[in-house]
Short mmCIF file of C-alpha atoms in Angstrom, two decimals:
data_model
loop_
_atom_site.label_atom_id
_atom_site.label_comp_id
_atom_site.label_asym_id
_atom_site.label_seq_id
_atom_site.Cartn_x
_atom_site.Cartn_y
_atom_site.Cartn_z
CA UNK A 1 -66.32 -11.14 -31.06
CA UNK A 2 -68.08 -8.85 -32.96
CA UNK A 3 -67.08 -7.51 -36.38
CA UNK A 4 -70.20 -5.77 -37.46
CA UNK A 5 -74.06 -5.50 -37.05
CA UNK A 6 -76.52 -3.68 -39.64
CA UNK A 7 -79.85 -2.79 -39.26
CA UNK A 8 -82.93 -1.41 -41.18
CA UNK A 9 -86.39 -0.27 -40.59
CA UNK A 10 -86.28 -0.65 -37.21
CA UNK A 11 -88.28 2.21 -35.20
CA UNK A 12 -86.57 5.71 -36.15
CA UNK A 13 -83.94 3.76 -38.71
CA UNK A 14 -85.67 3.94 -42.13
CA UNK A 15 -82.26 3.28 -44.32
CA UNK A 16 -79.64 0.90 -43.43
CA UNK A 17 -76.89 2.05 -41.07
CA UNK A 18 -74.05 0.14 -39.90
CA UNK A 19 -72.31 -0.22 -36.09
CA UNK A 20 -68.88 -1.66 -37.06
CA UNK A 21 -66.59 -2.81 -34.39
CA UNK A 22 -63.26 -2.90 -37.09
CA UNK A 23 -60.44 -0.52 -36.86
CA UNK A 24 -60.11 1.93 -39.30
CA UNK A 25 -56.40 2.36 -39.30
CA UNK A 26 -56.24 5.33 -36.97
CA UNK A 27 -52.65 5.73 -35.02
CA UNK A 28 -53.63 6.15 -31.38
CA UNK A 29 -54.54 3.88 -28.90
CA UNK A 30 -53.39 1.00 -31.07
CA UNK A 31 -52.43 -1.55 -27.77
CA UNK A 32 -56.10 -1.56 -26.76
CA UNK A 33 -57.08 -3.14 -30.09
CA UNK A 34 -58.37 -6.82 -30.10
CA UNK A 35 -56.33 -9.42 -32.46
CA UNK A 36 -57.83 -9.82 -35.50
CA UNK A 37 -56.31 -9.94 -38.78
CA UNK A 38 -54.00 -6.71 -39.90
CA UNK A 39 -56.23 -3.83 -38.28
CA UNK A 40 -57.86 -5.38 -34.98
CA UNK A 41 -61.17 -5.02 -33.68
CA UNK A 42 -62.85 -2.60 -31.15
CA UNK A 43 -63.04 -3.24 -27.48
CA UNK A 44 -65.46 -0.77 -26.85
CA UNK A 45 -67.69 1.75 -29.01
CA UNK A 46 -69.66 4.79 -27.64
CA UNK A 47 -72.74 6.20 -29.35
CA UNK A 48 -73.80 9.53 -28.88
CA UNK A 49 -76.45 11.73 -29.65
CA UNK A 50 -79.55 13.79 -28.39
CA UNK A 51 -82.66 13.23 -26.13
CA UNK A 52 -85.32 11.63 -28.99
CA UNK A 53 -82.67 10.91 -31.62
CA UNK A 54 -82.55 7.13 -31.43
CA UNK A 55 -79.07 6.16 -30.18
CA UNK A 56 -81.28 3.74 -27.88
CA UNK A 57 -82.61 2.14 -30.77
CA UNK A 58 -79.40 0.99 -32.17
CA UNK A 59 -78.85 -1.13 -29.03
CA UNK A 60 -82.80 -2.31 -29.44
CA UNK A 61 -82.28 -3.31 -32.64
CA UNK A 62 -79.06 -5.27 -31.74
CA UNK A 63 -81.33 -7.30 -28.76
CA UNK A 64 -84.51 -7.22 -30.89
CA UNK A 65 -82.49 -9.57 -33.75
CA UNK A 66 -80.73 -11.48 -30.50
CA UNK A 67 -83.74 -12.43 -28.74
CA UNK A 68 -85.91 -13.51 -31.87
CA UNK A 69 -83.07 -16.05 -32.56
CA UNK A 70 -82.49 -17.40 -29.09
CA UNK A 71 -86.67 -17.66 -29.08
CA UNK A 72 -87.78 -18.26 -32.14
CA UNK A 73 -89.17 -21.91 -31.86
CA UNK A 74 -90.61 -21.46 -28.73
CA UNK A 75 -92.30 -18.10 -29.40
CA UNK A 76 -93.52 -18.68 -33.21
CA UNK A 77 -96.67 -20.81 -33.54
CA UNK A 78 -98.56 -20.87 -36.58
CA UNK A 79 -100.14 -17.25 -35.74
CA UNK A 80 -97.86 -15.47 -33.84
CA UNK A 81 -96.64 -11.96 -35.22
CA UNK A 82 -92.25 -11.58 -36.00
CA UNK A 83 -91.80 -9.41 -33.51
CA UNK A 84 -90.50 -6.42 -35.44
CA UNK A 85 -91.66 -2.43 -35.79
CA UNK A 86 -91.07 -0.94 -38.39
CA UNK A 87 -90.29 3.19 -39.48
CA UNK A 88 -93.69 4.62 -38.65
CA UNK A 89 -93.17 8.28 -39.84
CA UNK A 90 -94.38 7.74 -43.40
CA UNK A 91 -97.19 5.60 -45.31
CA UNK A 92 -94.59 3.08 -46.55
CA UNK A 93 -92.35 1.69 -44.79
CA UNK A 94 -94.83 -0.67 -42.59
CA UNK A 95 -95.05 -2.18 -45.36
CA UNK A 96 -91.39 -3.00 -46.21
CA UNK A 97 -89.60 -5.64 -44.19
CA UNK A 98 -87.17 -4.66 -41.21
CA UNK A 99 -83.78 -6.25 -41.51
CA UNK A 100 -80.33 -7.57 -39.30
CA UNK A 101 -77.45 -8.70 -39.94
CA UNK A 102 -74.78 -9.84 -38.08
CA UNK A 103 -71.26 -10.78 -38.40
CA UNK A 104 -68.89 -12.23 -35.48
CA UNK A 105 -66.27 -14.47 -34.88
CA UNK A 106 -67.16 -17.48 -32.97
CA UNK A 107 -64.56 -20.57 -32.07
CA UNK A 108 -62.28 -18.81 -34.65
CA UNK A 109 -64.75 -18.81 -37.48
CA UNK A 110 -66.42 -15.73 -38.90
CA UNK A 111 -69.83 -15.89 -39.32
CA UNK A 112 -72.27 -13.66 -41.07
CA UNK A 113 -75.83 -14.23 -40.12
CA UNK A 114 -78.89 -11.92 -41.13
CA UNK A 115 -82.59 -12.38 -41.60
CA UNK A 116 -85.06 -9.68 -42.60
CA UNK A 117 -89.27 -9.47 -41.80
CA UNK A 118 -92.49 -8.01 -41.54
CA UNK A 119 -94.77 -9.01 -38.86
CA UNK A 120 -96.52 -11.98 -40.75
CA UNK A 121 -93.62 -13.65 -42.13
CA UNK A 122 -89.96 -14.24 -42.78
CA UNK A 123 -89.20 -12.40 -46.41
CA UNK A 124 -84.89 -13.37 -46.36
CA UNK A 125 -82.59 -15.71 -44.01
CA UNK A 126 -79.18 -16.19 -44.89
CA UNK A 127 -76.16 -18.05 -42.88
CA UNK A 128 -72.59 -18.01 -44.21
CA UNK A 129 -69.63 -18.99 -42.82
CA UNK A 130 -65.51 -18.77 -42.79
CA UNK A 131 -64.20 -21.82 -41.49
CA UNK A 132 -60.88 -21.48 -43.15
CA UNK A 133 -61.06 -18.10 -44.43
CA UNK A 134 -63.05 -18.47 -47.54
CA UNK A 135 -67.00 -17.69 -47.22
CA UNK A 136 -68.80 -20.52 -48.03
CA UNK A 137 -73.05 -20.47 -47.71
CA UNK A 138 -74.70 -23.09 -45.33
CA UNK A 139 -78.32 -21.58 -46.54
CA UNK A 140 -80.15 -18.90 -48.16
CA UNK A 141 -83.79 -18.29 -47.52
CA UNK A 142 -86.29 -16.10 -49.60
CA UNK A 143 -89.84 -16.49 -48.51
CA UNK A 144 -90.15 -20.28 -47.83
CA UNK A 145 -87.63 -20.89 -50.92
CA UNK A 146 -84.80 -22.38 -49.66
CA UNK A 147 -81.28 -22.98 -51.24
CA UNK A 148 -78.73 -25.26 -50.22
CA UNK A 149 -75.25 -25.79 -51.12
CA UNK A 150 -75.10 -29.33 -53.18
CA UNK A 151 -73.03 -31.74 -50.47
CA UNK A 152 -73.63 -34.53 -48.21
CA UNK A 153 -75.66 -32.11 -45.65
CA UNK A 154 -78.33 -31.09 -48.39
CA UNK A 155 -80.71 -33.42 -47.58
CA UNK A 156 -80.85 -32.86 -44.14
CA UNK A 157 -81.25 -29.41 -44.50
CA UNK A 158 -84.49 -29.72 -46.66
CA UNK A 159 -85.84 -31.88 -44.16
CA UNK A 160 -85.37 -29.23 -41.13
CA UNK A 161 -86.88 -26.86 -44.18
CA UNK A 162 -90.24 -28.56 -44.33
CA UNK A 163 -90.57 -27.98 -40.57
CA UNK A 164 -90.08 -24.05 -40.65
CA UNK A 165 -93.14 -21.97 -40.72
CA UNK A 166 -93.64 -18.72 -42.58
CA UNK A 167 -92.71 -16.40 -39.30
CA UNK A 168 -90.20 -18.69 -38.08
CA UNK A 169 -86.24 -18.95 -38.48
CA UNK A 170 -84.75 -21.97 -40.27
CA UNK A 171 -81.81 -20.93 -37.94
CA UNK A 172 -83.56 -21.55 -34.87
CA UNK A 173 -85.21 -24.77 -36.21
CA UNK A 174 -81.99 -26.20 -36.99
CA UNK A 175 -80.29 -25.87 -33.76
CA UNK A 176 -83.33 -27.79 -32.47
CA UNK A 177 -83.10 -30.43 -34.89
CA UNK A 178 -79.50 -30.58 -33.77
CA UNK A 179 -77.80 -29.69 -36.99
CA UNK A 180 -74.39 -28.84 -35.74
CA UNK A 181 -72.99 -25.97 -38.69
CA UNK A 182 -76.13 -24.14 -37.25
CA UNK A 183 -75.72 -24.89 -33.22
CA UNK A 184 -72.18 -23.53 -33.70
CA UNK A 185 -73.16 -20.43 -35.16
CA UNK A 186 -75.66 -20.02 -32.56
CA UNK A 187 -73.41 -19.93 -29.56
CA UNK A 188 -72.13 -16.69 -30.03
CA UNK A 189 -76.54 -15.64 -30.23
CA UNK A 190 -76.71 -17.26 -26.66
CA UNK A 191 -73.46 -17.33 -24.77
CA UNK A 192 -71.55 -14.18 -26.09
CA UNK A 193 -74.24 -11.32 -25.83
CA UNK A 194 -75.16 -9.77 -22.84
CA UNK A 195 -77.70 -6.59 -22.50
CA UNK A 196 -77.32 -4.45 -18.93
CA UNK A 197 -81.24 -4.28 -19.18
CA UNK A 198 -84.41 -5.91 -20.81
CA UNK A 199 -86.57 -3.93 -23.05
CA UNK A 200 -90.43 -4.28 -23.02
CA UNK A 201 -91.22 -5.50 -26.82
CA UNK A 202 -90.52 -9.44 -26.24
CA UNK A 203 -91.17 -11.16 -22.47
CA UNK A 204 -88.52 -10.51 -19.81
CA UNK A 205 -85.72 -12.82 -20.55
CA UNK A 206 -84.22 -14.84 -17.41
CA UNK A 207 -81.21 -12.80 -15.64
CA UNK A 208 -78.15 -13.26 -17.53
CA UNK A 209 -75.58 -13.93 -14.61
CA UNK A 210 -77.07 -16.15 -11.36
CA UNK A 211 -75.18 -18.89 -12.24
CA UNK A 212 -71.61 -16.93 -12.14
CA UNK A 213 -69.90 -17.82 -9.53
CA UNK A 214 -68.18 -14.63 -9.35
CA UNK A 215 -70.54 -12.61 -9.60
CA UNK A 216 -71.08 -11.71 -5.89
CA UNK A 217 -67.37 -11.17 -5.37
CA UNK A 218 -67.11 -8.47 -8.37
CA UNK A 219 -69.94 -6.47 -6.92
CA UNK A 220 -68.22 -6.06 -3.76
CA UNK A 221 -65.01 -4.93 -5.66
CA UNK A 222 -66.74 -2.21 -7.65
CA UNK A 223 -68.23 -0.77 -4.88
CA UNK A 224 -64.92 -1.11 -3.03
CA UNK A 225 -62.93 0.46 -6.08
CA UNK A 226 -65.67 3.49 -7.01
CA UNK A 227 -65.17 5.26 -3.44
CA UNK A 228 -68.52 5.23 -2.51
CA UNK A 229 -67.47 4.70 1.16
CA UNK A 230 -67.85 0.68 1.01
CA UNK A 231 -65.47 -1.08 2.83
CA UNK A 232 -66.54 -4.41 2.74
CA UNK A 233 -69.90 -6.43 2.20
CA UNK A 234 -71.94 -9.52 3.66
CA UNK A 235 -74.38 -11.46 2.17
CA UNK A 236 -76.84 -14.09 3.42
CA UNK A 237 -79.71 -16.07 2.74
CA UNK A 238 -82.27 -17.08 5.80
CA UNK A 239 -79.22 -16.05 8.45
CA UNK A 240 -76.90 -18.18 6.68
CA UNK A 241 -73.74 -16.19 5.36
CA UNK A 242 -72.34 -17.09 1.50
CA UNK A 243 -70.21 -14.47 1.11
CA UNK A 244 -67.91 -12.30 2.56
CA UNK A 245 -65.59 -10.00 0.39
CA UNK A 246 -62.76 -12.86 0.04
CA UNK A 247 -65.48 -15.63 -1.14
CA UNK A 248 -66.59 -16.67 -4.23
CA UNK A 249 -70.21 -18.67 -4.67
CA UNK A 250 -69.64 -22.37 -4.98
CA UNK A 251 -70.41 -24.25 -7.90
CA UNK A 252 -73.31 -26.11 -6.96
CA UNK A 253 -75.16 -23.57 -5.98
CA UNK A 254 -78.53 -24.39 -4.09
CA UNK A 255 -82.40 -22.98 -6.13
CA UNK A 256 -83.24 -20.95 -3.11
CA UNK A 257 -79.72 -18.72 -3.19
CA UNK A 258 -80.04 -18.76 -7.35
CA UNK A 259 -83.72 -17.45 -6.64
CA UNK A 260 -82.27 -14.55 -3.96
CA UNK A 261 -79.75 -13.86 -6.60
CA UNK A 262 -82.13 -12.93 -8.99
CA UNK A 263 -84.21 -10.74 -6.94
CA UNK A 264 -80.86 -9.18 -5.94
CA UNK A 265 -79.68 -8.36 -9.29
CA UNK A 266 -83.22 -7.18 -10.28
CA UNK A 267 -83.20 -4.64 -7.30
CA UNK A 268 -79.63 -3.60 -8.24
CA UNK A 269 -81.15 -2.71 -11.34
CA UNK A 270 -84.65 -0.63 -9.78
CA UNK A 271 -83.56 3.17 -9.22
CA UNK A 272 -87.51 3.28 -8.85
CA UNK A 273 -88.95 4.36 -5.49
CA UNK A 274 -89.73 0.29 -5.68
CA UNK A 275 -85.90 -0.60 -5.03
CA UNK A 276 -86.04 -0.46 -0.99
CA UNK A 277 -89.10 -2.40 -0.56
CA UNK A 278 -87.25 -4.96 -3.14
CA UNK A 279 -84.57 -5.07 -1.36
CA UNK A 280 -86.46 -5.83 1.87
CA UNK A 281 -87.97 -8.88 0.37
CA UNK A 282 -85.56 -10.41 -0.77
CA UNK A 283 -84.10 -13.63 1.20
CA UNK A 284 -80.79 -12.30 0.37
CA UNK A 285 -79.79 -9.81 2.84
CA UNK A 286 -76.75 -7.66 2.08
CA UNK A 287 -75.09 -5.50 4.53
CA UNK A 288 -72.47 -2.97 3.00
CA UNK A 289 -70.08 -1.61 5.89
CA UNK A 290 -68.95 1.71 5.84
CA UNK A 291 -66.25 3.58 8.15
CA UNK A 292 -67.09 5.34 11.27
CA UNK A 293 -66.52 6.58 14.63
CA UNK A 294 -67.47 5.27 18.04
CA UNK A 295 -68.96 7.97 21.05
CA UNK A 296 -65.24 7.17 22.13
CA UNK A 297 -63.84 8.52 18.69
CA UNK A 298 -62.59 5.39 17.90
CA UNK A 299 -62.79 3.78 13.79
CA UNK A 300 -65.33 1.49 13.55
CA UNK A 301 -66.84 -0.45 10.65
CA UNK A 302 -70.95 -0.15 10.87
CA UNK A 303 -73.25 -1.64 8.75
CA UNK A 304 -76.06 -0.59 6.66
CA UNK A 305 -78.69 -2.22 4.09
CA UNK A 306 -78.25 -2.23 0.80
CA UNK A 307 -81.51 -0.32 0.44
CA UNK A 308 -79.82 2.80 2.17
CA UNK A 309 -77.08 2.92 -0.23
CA UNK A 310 -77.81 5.48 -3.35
CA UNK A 311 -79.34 4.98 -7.01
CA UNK A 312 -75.27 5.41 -8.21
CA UNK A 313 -73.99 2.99 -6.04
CA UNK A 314 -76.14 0.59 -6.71
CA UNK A 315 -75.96 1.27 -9.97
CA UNK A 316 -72.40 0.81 -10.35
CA UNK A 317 -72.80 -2.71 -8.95
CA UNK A 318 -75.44 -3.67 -11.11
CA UNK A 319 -72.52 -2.89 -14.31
CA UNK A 320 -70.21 -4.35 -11.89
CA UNK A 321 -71.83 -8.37 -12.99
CA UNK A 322 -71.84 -7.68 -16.43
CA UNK A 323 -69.02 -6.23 -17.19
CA UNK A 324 -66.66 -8.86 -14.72
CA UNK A 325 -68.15 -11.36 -16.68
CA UNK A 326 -67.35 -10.32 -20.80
CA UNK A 327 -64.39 -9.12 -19.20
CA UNK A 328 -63.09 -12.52 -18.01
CA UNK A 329 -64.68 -15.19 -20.62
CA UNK A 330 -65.38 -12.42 -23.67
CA UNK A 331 -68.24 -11.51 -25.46
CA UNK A 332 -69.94 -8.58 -25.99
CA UNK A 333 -71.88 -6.79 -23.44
CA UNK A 334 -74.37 -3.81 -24.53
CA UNK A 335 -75.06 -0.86 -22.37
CA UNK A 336 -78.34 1.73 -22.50
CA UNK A 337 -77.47 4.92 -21.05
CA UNK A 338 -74.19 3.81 -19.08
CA UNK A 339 -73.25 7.65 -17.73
CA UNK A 340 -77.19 7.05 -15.36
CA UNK A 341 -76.93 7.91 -11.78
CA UNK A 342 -72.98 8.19 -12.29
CA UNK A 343 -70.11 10.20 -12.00
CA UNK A 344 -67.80 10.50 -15.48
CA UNK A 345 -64.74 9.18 -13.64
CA UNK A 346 -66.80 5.70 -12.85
CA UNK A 347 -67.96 5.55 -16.40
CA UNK A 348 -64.38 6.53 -17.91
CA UNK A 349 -63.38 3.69 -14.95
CA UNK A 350 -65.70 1.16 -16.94
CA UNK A 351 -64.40 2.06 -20.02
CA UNK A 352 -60.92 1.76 -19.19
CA UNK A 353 -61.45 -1.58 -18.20
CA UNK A 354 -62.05 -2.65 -21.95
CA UNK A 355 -59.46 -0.49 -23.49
CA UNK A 356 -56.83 -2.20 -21.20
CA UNK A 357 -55.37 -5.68 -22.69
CA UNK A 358 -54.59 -6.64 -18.94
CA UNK A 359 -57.93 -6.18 -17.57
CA UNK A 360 -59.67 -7.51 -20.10
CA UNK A 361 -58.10 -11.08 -20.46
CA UNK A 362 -61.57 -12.68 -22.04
CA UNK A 363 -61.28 -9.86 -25.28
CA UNK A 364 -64.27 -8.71 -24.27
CA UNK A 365 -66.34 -5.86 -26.07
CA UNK A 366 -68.84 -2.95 -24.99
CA UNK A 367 -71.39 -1.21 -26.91
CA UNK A 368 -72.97 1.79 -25.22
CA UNK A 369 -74.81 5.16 -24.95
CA UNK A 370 -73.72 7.61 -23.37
CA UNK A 371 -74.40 11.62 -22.70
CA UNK A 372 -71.09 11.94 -20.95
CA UNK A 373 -68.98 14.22 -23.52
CA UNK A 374 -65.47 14.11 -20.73
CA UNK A 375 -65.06 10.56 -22.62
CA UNK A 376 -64.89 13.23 -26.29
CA UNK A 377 -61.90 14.73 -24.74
CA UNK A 378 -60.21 11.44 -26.48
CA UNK A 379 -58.20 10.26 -23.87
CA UNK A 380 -59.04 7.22 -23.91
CA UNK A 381 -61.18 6.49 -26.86
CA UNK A 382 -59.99 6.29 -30.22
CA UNK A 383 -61.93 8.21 -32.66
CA UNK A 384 -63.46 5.24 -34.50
CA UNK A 385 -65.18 4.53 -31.25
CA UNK A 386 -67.27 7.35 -31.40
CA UNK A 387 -70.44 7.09 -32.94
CA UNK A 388 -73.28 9.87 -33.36
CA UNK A 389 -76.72 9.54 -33.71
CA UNK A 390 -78.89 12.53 -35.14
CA UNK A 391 -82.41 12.64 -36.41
CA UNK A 392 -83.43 14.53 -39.00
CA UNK A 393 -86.33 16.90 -38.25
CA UNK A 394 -88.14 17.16 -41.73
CA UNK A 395 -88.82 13.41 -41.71
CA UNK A 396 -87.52 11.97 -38.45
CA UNK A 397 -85.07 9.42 -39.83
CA UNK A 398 -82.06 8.40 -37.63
CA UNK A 399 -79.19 8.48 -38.72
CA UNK A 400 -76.19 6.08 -36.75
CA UNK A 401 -72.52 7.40 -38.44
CA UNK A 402 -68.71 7.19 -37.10
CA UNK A 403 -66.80 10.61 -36.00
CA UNK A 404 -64.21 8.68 -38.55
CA UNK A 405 -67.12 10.02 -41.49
CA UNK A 406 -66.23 13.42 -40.54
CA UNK A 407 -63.68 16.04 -41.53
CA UNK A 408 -61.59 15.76 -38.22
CA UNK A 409 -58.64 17.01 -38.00
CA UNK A 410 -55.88 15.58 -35.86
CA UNK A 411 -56.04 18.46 -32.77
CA UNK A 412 -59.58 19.11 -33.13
CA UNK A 413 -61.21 19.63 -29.62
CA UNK A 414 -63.59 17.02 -30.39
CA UNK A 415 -65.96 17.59 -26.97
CA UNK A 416 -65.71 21.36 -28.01
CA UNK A 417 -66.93 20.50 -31.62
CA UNK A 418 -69.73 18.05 -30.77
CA UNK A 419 -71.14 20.49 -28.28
CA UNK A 420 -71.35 23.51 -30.53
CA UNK A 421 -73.13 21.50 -32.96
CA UNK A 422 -70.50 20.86 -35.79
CA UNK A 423 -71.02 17.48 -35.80
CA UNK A 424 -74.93 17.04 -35.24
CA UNK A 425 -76.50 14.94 -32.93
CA UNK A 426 -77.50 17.33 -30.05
CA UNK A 427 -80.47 19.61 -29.25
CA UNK A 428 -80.86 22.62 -30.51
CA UNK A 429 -81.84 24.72 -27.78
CA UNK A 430 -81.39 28.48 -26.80
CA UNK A 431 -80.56 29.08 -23.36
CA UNK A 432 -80.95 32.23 -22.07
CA UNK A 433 -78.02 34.56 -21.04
CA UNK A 434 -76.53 35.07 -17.62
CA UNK A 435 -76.07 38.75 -16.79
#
């Protein structure tokens, strides 16, 4: 799970700001809370803000810092570039590393993991851990300095150090070199975070979810559930059915249906005018079968292609893999824009999911962005789940804080309050009157 993730530097984030996933003690809404010590820890936590502000860059950052760990020794040769960008809006800060930390529970230990960077090498690494509840260091990095704690396990670790290049992670190293303190740390990097989309910065990382078995069988129940008119679905792969509503993939799944799945899930994901031709492509054809009448005026089910269906309903299954999946085994899934191409009762329906104990069995978490102020009428968000982002206009720093920061009162129209500007974070705009 995660506890908390800072960032600095990082596109329009000059100073350090902070996305923290702990309770602050607040009274309502305390049954959706995840165990963890006295206060709990966020299922969910929505960031708002204006067109330009940078609320997408917090969830960049937070994949930026995933996927230069999961990569790192395969990406880094001697002259390859750490794959950061710094605040560009002075004549400073390109100089000054860019820096993440993070700090999760994996396995039941808490872990706190940061490393900070300019593009030609690493300037701080640092790994600690909490195996019983005390924080003890398994390595600190400045530069290629390293520092060990004295044990049994030094000398190993300054023999993975001698193998770690000036741009690459001593992290990532280790877990090749199969030094276990680090490989446990790192499962939580590459089994517990999930993105709903890849950015452009770093090569297109493989699709997330062809391998769930599930996966299949939960798009069919979104669409079922969001009343988009789906009754029931078919799939099939060169005319030979694998799934029907009921189904669920099989474990040993053959390459050419993991191969259709991935188109699939890539053409969920296209609302470009791309998506139909994807669609017809693909080798996995999927019928969706909607209710109708016969000349006779008789119900009927009749079937269309997927490629007919709209940008929101495809949409909604697209979420539909993700979500099922931290929802069932945990983790922490990270969402860009969640409200696109849908209505604020699907997105509150997403939501819900989280903040409900019962549906969400694997403690899973959700980090998104959202426009959608209905979810600021608080009814089913706790205020430290609201986060703002605003940019200020003299220098065009972001700025990532907690509604919690703010003097809110207790029956404060919070939706009311955000829009009129008390709280920052929107455009300032004037909109003419309406005679």
């Amino acid at each position: 799970m995660l506890i908390r993730f800072e960032f600095y530097n990082y596109r329009s984030f000059r100073d350090k700001n902070v996305l923290c996933m702990e309770a602050k003690g607040n009274a309502e809404y305390r049954n959706c809370l995840l165990p963890y010590k006295r206060k709990g820890l966020l299922p969910a936590a929505a960031v708002f803000g204006k067109n330009g502000g940078g609320k997408s860059n917090v969830i960049r950052a937070f994949w930026l810092g995933v996927q230069f760990v999961r990569n790192a020794q395969r990406t880094q040769h001697e002259s390859a570039e750490v794959p950061v960008n710094a605040f560009a809006l002075n004549d400073y800060s390109k100089d000054m590393p860019t820096g993440f930390e993070y700090e999760y529970v994996q396995d039941g230990v808490r872990y706190i993991y940061g490393f900070s960077a300019t593009r030609e090498k690493i300037e701080t690494e640092y790994l600690y851990a909490s195996p019983k509840g005390q924080k003890s260091e398994i390595f600190f990095r400045e530069g290629q300095n390293f520092s060990f704690p004295a044990n049994s396990e030094r000398r190993k670790k300054e023999l993975i150090a001698e193998a770690v290049g000036p741009n690459q992670l001593f992290f990532s190293i280790a877990c090749v070199m199969n030094y276990q303190p680090c490989i446990g740390a790192m499962r939580w990097f590459r089994d517990d975070v999930f993105f709903s989309k890849d950015y452009m910065d770093i090569p297109q990382q493989l699709l997330e979810h062809a391998h769930n078995p599930h996966m299949l069988k939960a798009v069919v129940s979104y669409a079922k559930q969001a009343d988009v008119g789906i009754e029931d679905m078919k799939f099939e792969v060169k005319n030979r059915d694998i799934l029907n509503a009921a189904d669920e993939l099989p474990s040993d799944i053959p390459p050419e249906i993991v191969n259709a799945l991935k188109q699939f899930v890539e053409a969920l994901r296209d609302t470009s005018d791309m998506a139909e031709a994807r669609f017809q492509v693909n080798e996995l054809k999927t019928l969706s079968f909607h209710r109708g009448l016969t000349k006779a005026g008789l119900p009927e089910m009749f079937p269309l292609d997927l490629a007919d269906e709209s940008d929101g309903t495809r949409r909604i299954m697209a979420l539909a893999i993700g979500v099922e999946q931290v929802l069932s085994r945990g983790g922490v899934l990270f969402v860009d824009e969640i409200d696109q191409d849908l209505h604020p009762l699907l997105v509150e329906f997403i939501v819900a999911k989280f903040q409900n104990p019962q549906t969400n069995p694997g403690r899973g978490q959700l980090v998104f962005t959202t426009h959608d102020t209905e979810l600021l009428n608080m009814e089913i968000l706790r205020k430290d789940q609201v986060y703002f982002v605003d940019k200020n206009q003299k220098d065009g720093v972001s700025e990532l804080f907690n509604l919690t920061d703010l003097p809110v009162r207790t029956n404060d129209n919070i939706r009311k309050a955000y829009l009129a500007g008390k709280y920052g974070a929107v455009p300032l705009v004037d909109t003419a009157e309406v005679e």
